[in-house]
Amino acid sequence: MERKNTVLLTVIAVATLLVAVVGATFAYFTATSTNDDNSAGTAAATTAKVAQVKLSASAIEGSKEAIWPGTSNYIGTSVSASVEEEGSNSEATYEVNYTLTGSVTPSAAFSQGKIDWKLYKVTEEVKTPVTCTPVSDGGENKFSQTCTLDTKLTGDTAVEAASGSIEVGSSDAETVTYTGTIKTGAATEYFYLVYTYESKPETDQSADAGGTKTVTAAITDVTSNSVKVAS
């Protein structure tokens, strides 16, 4: 009779996190989340040597354009998984289920336009996810920005992982959340949270614009939920 031994899987999630406040200094902090649920996965092996799987997340510094009609800013993080323990189980491929959480929060209610946000996932780092160009209207003291996304965020391999809006007149924070899986040894996943203040050309939006109000975007946590041997 073939003998099967349970392999205990320990997942360690280490996330370096970043909060970006448009018009303010960037603040860095680090949080560690550990999942020690030994029932998270089992596998057949000739020995009961523990395999350790590490889920890592690193902050990507975002942009900090002052908010004008049409302005987009972003913040990001990368996520990867690896086998840390050498031995009879280290050659296996493991699948880690994880949840990314964050938020988009206005400093006060925007009265003339909504704030739209989207969380993009790609497997290639994007050096400049958003490019903004100032627009001035013929000396009439009107100012806005035209912002475009890098084509990597709009291509066939990009995933729009989550999206939402903060409507006109609301100062409520929007929760950003995404649950996915990543395999050990697979390509690093890059997440970019892009948020945009709506441009309404026929409306005077000066009450909201030019640093009068700000938006705080944050990716606050990347947490491992479970791990198993990949099928």
Coordinates of C-alpha atoms in Angstrom, one line a residue:
M1 CA 0.0 0.0 0.0
E2 CA 1.4 3.4 -1.0
R3 CA 2.1 5.5 2.1
K4 CA 1.1 9.2 1.9
N5 CA 2.2 11.7 4.5
T6 CA 0.7 15.0 5.2
V7 CA 2.8 18.0 4.2
L8 CA 2.2 21.1 6.3
L9 CA 2.2 24.3 4.4
T10 CA 3.1 27.6 6.1
V11 CA 2.3 30.8 4.3
I12 CA 4.1 34.0 5.3
A13 CA 2.7 37.2 3.7
V14 CA 5.0 40.2 3.9
A15 CA 3.6 43.4 2.5
T16 CA 5.4 46.7 2.1
L17 CA 2.6 49.2 1.9
L18 CA 2.2 52.7 0.6
V19 CA -0.4 55.4 1.2
A20 CA -0.4 58.3 -1.3
V21 CA -2.0 61.6 -0.5
V22 CA -2.3 63.9 -3.5
G23 CA -0.7 67.2 -2.7
A24 CA 1.0 65.9 0.5
T25 CA 4.1 63.9 1.4
F26 CA 4.1 60.2 0.7
A27 CA 4.1 58.1 3.8
Y28 CA 5.6 54.6 4.0
F29 CA 4.8 51.9 6.5
T30 CA 5.2 48.1 6.7
A31 CA 2.8 45.5 7.9
T32 CA 3.2 41.7 8.2
S33 CA 0.4 39.2 8.0
T34 CA 1.0 35.5 8.8
N35 CA -1.3 32.6 8.0
D36 CA -0.3 29.6 10.2
D37 CA -3.4 27.5 9.3
N38 CA -1.8 24.1 8.8
S39 CA -5.0 22.8 7.3
A40 CA -4.6 25.1 4.4
G41 CA -3.4 22.3 2.1
T42 CA -2.0 18.7 2.0
A43 CA 0.1 16.8 -0.5
A44 CA 1.5 13.3 -0.9
A45 CA 5.2 12.9 -0.3
T46 CA 7.7 10.4 0.8
T47 CA 8.6 12.5 3.9
A48 CA 6.7 15.0 6.1
K49 CA 9.2 17.8 5.6
V50 CA 7.5 21.2 5.9
A51 CA 7.4 23.3 2.8
Q52 CA 7.3 27.1 3.3
V53 CA 5.6 29.3 0.8
K54 CA 6.2 33.0 0.9
L55 CA 3.7 35.6 -0.5
S56 CA 5.4 39.0 -1.0
A57 CA 4.1 42.4 -1.9
S58 CA 6.1 45.6 -2.5
A59 CA 4.8 49.1 -2.9
I60 CA 5.0 51.0 -6.1
E61 CA 5.2 54.8 -5.6
G62 CA 2.4 56.6 -7.4
S63 CA 1.9 60.0 -9.0
K64 CA 0.8 63.1 -7.1
E65 CA -0.6 65.5 -9.6
A66 CA -2.7 68.3 -8.1
I67 CA -6.4 67.6 -8.7
W68 CA -7.8 69.5 -11.7
P69 CA -10.8 68.5 -13.9
G70 CA -9.6 65.4 -15.8
T71 CA -6.6 64.6 -13.5
S72 CA -5.7 61.0 -13.0
N73 CA -3.3 59.7 -10.3
Y74 CA -2.2 56.1 -9.4
I75 CA -0.6 54.0 -6.8
G76 CA 0.5 50.4 -7.0
T77 CA 1.9 47.2 -5.6
S78 CA 3.5 44.0 -6.9
V79 CA 2.6 40.5 -5.7
S80 CA 4.7 37.3 -6.0
A81 CA 4.9 33.8 -4.5
S82 CA 7.9 31.6 -3.9
V83 CA 8.9 28.4 -2.2
E84 CA 11.4 29.2 0.6
E85 CA 12.1 25.8 2.1
E86 CA 14.6 23.5 0.3
G87 CA 14.0 19.7 0.4
S88 CA 11.8 17.0 -1.0
N89 CA 8.7 19.3 -1.3
S90 CA 10.4 22.4 -2.7
E91 CA 10.1 21.2 -6.3
A92 CA 6.3 21.3 -6.1
T93 CA 4.3 24.2 -7.5
Y94 CA 1.9 25.8 -5.0
E95 CA -1.1 28.0 -5.5
V96 CA -1.7 30.8 -3.0
N97 CA -5.1 32.4 -2.7
Y98 CA -4.8 36.0 -1.5
T99 CA -6.9 39.2 -1.0
L100 CA -5.7 42.7 -1.8
T101 CA -7.5 45.6 0.0
G102 CA -7.3 49.3 -0.3
S103 CA -9.3 52.5 -0.4
V104 CA -10.0 55.8 -2.3
T105 CA -11.0 58.6 0.0
P106 CA -11.7 62.3 -0.8
S107 CA -10.7 64.9 1.8
A108 CA -14.2 66.4 1.4
A109 CA -17.2 66.0 -0.9
F110 CA -16.4 67.0 -4.5
S111 CA -19.3 69.2 -5.6
Q112 CA -18.8 69.4 -9.3
G113 CA -17.6 66.0 -10.5
K114 CA -17.3 62.4 -9.5
I115 CA -14.2 60.4 -8.8
D116 CA -13.8 57.2 -10.8
W117 CA -11.3 54.6 -9.9
K118 CA -10.1 51.3 -11.5
L119 CA -7.7 48.6 -10.2
Y120 CA -5.6 47.1 -13.1
K121 CA -3.6 43.9 -12.9
V122 CA -0.8 43.1 -15.4
T123 CA 2.2 40.7 -15.4
E124 CA 4.6 43.3 -16.6
E125 CA 5.8 46.4 -14.7
V126 CA 4.5 49.7 -16.1
K127 CA 7.0 52.5 -15.6
T128 CA 4.5 55.3 -16.2
P129 CA 0.9 54.0 -15.9
V130 CA -0.6 57.5 -16.3
T131 CA 0.6 60.5 -18.3
C132 CA -1.2 63.9 -17.8
T133 CA -1.0 67.0 -20.0
P134 CA -2.2 70.4 -18.9
V135 CA -4.8 72.1 -20.9
S136 CA -5.3 75.9 -20.8
D137 CA -8.3 77.6 -22.6
G138 CA -7.2 80.7 -24.4
G139 CA -6.5 83.0 -21.5
E140 CA -10.0 82.5 -20.0
N141 CA -8.4 81.3 -16.8
K142 CA -9.8 77.8 -17.3
F143 CA -7.5 74.9 -16.5
S144 CA -7.8 71.1 -16.9
Q145 CA -5.7 68.1 -17.6
T146 CA -5.9 65.4 -20.2
C147 CA -4.6 62.1 -18.9
T148 CA -4.0 58.8 -20.8
L149 CA -3.2 55.3 -19.6
D150 CA -0.2 53.3 -20.7
T151 CA -1.3 50.8 -23.4
K152 CA -0.2 47.9 -21.2
L153 CA -3.1 48.7 -18.9
T154 CA -5.6 48.6 -21.7
G155 CA -4.2 45.7 -23.8
D156 CA -5.5 42.2 -24.1
T157 CA -3.4 40.8 -21.2
A158 CA -4.5 43.5 -18.7
V159 CA -7.3 42.7 -16.2
E160 CA -9.6 45.3 -14.8
A161 CA -9.7 43.7 -11.3
A162 CA -12.1 46.2 -9.6
S163 CA -13.7 49.6 -10.2
G164 CA -16.0 52.1 -8.6
S165 CA -17.0 55.7 -8.3
I166 CA -17.4 58.3 -5.5
E167 CA -20.4 60.3 -6.6
V168 CA -20.8 64.1 -6.6
G169 CA -21.6 65.3 -3.0
S170 CA -20.2 62.2 -1.3
S171 CA -17.2 62.2 1.1
D172 CA -17.4 58.4 1.8
A173 CA -14.4 56.3 1.3
E174 CA -14.6 53.6 -1.4
T175 CA -13.2 50.2 -0.5
V176 CA -11.0 48.6 -3.0
T177 CA -10.8 44.8 -2.9
Y178 CA -9.6 42.0 -5.1
T179 CA -9.2 38.2 -4.4
G180 CA -7.0 36.1 -6.7
T181 CA -4.6 33.3 -6.9
I182 CA -0.9 33.2 -7.8
K183 CA 1.4 30.2 -8.3
T184 CA 4.9 29.9 -6.9
G185 CA 7.4 30.6 -9.7
A186 CA 4.8 32.4 -11.8
A187 CA 5.3 35.9 -13.2
T188 CA 5.0 38.7 -10.7
E189 CA 1.6 40.5 -10.7
Y190 CA 1.5 44.2 -10.8
F191 CA -1.5 46.2 -9.6
Y192 CA -2.2 49.8 -10.4
L193 CA -5.0 51.7 -8.7
V194 CA -5.9 54.6 -11.0
Y195 CA -8.3 57.4 -9.9
T196 CA -9.7 60.3 -11.9
Y197 CA -11.6 63.5 -11.2
E198 CA -14.3 63.9 -13.8
S199 CA -13.9 66.8 -16.3
K200 CA -17.1 68.6 -17.1
P201 CA -16.1 71.3 -19.7
E202 CA -19.2 73.4 -19.4
T203 CA -19.1 73.5 -15.6
D204 CA -17.1 75.8 -13.3
Q205 CA -15.2 73.2 -11.2
S206 CA -12.8 75.6 -9.4
A207 CA -14.4 74.8 -6.0
D208 CA -12.9 71.3 -6.2
A209 CA -9.8 72.0 -8.2
G210 CA -6.1 73.0 -7.9
G211 CA -5.4 71.5 -4.5
T212 CA -8.6 72.8 -2.9
K213 CA -9.5 69.2 -2.2
T214 CA -7.4 66.1 -2.2
V215 CA -7.8 62.4 -2.7
T216 CA -6.1 59.7 -0.6
A217 CA -5.5 56.4 -2.3
A218 CA -4.1 53.4 -0.4
I219 CA -3.3 49.8 -0.9
T220 CA -3.2 48.8 2.7
D221 CA -2.9 45.0 2.8
V222 CA -2.1 41.9 0.7
T223 CA -3.1 38.8 2.8
S224 CA -2.8 35.1 2.1
N225 CA -6.0 33.2 2.6
S226 CA -4.9 29.6 1.8
V227 CA -2.3 27.6 -0.1
K228 CA -2.4 24.2 -1.8
V229 CA -0.4 22.2 -4.3
A230 CA -1.3 23.4 -7.8
S231 CA -3.3 21.0 -9.9

